[in-house]
Short mmCIF file of C-alpha atoms in Angstrom, two decimals:
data_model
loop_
_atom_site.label_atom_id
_atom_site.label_comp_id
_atom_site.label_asym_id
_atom_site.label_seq_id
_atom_site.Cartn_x
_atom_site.Cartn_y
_atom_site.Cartn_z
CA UNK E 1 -3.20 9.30 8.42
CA UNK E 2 -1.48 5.73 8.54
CA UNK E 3 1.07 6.44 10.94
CA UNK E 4 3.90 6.60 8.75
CA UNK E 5 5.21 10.42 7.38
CA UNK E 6 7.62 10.94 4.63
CA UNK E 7 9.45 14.37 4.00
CA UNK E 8 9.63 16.24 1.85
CA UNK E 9 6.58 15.63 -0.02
CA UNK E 10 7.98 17.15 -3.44
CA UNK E 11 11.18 17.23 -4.45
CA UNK E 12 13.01 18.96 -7.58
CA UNK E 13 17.04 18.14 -7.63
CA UNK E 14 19.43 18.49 -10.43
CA UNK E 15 21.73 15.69 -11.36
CA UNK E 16 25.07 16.76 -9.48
CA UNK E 17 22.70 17.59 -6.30
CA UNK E 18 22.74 15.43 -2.93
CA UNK E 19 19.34 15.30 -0.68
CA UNK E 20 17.79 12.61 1.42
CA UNK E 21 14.55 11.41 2.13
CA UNK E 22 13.23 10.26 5.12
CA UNK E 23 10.72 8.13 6.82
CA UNK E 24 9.13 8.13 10.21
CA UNK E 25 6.64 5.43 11.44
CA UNK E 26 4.83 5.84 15.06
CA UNK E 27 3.12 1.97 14.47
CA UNK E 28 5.87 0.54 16.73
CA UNK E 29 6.36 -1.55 13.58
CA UNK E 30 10.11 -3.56 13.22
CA UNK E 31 10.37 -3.71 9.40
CA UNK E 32 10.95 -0.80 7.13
CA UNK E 33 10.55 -0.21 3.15
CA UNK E 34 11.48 1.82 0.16
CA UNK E 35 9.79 1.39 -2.87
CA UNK E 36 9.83 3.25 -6.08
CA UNK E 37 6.55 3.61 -7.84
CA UNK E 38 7.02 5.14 -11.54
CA UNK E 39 4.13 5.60 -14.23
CA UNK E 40 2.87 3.22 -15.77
CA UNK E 41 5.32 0.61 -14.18
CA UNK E 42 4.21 -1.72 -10.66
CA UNK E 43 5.47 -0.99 -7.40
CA UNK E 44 9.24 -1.76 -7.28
CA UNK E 45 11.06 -3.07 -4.01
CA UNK E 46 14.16 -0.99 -3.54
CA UNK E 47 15.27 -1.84 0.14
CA UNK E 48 14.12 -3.85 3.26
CA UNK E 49 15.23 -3.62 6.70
CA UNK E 50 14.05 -5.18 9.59
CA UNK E 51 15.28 -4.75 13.41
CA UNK E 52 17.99 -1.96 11.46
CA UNK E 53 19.48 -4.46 9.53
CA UNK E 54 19.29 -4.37 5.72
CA UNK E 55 17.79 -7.65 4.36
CA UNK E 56 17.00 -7.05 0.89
CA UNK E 57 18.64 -5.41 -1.46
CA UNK E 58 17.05 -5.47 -4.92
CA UNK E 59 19.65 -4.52 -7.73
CA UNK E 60 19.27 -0.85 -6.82
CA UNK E 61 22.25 1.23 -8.28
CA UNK E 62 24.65 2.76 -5.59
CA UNK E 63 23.29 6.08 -6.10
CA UNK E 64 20.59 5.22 -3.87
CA UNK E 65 21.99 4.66 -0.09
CA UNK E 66 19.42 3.64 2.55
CA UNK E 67 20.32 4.39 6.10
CA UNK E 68 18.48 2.78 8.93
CA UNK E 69 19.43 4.41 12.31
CA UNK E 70 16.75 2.58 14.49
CA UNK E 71 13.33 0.62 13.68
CA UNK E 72 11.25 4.37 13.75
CA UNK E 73 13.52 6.09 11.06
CA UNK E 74 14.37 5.60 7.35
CA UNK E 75 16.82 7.33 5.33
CA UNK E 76 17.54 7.31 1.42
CA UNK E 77 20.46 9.13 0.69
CA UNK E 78 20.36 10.56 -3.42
CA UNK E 79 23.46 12.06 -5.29
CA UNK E 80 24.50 12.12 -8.93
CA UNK E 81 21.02 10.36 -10.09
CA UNK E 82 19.57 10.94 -13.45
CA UNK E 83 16.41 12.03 -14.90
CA UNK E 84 15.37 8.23 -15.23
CA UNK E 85 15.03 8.32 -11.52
CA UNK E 86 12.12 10.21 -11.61
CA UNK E 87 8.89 8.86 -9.26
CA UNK E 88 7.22 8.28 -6.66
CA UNK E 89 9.25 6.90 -3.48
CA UNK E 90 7.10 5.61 -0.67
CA UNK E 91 8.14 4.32 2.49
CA UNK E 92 5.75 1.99 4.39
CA UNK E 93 6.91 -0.24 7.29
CA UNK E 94 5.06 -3.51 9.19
CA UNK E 95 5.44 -5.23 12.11
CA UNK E 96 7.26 -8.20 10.83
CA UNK E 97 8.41 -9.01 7.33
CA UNK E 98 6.05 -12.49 6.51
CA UNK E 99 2.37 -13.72 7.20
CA UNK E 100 0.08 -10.88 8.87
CA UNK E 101 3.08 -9.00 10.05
CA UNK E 102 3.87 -8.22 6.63
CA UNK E 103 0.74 -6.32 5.88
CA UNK E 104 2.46 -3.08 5.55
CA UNK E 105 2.06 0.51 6.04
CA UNK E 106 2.65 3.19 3.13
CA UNK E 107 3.55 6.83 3.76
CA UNK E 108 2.24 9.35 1.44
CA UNK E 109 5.49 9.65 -0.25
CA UNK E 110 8.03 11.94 -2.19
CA UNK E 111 7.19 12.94 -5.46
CA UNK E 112 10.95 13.40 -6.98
CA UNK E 113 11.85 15.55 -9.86
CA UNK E 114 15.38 14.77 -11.13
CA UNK E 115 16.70 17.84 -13.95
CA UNK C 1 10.78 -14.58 -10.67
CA UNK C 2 7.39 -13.67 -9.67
CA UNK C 3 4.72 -11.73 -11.37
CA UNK C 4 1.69 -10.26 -10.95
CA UNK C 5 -0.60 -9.65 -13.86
CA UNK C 6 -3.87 -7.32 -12.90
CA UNK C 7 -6.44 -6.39 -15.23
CA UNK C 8 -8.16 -4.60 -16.27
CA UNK C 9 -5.88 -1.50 -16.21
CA UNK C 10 -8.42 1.22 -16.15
CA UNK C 11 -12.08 0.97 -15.67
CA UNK C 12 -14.99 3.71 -16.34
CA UNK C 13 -18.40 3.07 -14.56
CA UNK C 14 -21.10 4.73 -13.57
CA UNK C 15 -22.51 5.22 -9.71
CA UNK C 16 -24.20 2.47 -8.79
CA UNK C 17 -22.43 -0.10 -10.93
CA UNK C 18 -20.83 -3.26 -8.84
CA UNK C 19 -16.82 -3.74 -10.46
CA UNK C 20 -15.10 -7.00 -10.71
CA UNK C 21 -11.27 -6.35 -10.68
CA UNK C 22 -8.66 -9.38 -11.66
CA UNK C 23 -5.28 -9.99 -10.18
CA UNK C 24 -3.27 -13.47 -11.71
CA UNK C 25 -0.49 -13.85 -10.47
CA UNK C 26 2.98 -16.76 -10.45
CA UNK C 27 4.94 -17.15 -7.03
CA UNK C 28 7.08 -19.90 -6.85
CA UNK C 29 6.24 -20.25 -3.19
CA UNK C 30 3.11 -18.59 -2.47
CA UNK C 31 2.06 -17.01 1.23
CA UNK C 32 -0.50 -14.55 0.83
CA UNK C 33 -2.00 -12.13 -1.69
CA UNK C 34 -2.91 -8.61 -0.62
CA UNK C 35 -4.91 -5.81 -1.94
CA UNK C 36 -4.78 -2.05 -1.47
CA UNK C 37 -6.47 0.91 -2.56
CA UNK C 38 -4.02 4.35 -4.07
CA UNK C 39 -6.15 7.39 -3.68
CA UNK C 40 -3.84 10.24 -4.12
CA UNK C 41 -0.43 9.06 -3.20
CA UNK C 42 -0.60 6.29 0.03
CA UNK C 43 -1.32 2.69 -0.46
CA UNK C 44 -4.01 1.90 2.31
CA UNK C 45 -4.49 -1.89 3.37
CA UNK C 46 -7.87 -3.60 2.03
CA UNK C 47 -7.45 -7.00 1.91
CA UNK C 48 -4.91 -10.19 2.96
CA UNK C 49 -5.91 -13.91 1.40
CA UNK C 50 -4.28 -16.98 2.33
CA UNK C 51 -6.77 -19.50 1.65
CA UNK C 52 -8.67 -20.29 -1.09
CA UNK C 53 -12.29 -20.29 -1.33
CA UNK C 54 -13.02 -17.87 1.75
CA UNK C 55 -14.19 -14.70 0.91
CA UNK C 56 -13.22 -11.63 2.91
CA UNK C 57 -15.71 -8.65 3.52
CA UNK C 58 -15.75 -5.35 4.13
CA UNK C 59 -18.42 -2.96 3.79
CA UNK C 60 -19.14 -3.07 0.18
CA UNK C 61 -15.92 -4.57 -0.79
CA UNK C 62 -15.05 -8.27 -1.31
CA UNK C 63 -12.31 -10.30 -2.37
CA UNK C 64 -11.65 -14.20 -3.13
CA UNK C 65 -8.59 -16.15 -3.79
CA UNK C 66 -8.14 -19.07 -6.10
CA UNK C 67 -4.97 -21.36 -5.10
CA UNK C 68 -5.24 -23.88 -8.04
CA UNK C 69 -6.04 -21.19 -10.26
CA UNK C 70 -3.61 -18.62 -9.36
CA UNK C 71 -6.06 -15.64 -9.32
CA UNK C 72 -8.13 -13.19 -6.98
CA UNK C 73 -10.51 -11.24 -7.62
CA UNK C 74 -11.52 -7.65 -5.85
CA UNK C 75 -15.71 -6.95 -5.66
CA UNK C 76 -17.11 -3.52 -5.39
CA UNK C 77 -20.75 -3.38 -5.49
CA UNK C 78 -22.95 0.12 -5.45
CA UNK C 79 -20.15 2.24 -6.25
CA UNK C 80 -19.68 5.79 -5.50
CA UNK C 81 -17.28 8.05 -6.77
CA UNK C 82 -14.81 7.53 -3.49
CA UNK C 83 -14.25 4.42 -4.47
CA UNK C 84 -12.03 6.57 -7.51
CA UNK C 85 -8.99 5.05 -6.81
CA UNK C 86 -5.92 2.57 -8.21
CA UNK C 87 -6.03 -0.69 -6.65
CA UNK C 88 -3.18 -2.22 -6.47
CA UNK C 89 -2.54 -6.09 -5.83
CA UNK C 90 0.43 -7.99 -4.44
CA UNK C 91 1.83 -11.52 -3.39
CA UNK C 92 4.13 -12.40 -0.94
CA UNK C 93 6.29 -15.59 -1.78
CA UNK C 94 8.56 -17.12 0.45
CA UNK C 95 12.55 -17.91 -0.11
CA UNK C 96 13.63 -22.09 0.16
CA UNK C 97 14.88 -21.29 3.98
CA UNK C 98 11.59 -20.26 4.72
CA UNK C 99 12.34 -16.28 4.44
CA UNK C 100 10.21 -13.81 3.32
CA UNK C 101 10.62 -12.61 -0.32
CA UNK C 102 8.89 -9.38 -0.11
CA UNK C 103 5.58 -8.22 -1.75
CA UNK C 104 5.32 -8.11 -5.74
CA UNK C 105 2.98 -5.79 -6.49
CA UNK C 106 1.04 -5.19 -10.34
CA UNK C 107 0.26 -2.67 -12.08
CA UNK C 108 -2.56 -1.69 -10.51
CA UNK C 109 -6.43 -1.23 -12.03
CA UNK C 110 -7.44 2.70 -12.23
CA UNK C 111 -10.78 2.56 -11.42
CA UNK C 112 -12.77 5.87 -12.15
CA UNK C 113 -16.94 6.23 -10.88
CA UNK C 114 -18.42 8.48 -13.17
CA UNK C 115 -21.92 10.51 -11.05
#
């Protein structure tokens, strides 16, 4: 258990659907992440926000809308996406965002399924 | 834009065996280089390296880091078949204000321990 809990832990959604995933850390930790993890391809920074406020953004397409309503919860809001968009998204979160505050913390993540 | 190379990308041994995994890597302003071990789906922390030449321990993991050289490396000696996993590498850069850029993570080494 690392302290951080992602729901749902599977996902299947068809292409006109809208669901959210979201992300709970108890680590008293300021800074929050999504990443997208896909086979065969590295670990890919989607969104970082630290204290609530978004502070990196990395190209992600608008389909994808991160929500951060306090420094415990994370959002990621998903309509219209496309079978491409299939993966792995893990949350993790850290205490600060550089140094040995940014060792962070990954959730166990949502395996999505877009049809 | 940095990169992180790891190799190699899968790995067959038998129990017992000690593993040498590789992680090069190009930041254009480096901070740290972490390591962490995917079981099943979570990331877990193993590892953060700042300087070069001091070797971190734990249990019967090691890791070094090489500055000049731009490479780590990840030791596991006696291994059992827990130590199944993908281990994933990343560096943290910093921005020309001094900001953090994030973690860029590789590809990841699939390590499999045969009994």
């Amino acid at each position: 258990e690392t302290g951080v809990t992602q729901t749902p832990r599977h996902l299947v959604m068809g292409m006109t659907n809208k669901k959210s995933l979201k992300c709970e850390q108890h680590l008293g930790h300021n800074a929050m992440y999504w990443y997208k993890q896909s086979a065969k391809k590295p670990l890919e920074l989607m969104f970082v926000y630290n204290f609530k406020e978004q502070t990196e953004n990395n190209s992600v397409p608008s389909r994808f809308s991160p929500e951060c309503p306090n420094s415990s919860h994370l959002f990621l809001h998903l309509h219209t996406l496309q079978p491409e968009d299939s993966a792995l998204y893990l949350c993790a979160s850290s205490q600060g965002t550089s140094g040995a505050k940014n060792i962070q913390y990954f959730g166990a993540g949502t395996r999505l399924s877009v049809l | 834009e940095d990169k992180v190379v790891q190799s190699p990308l899968s790995l067959v041994v038998h129990e017992g065996d000690t593993v040498t995994l590789n992680c090069s890597y190009e930041v254009t302003n480096f901070r740290s280089l972490l390591w962490y071990k995917q079981e099943k789906k979570a990331p877990t922390f193993l590892f953060m390296l700042t300087s070069s030449g001091i070797e971190k321990k734990s249990g019967r993991l090691s890791s070094i880091l090489d500055k000049k050289e731009l490479f780590s490396i990840l030791n596991i000696t006696a291994t059992q078949t827990g130590d199944s996993a993908i281990y994933l590498c990343a560096v943290e850069g910093f921005n020309s204000g001094g900001g953090a850029d994030g973690l860029t993570f590789g590809k990841g080494t699939h390590l499999i321990i045969q009994p």
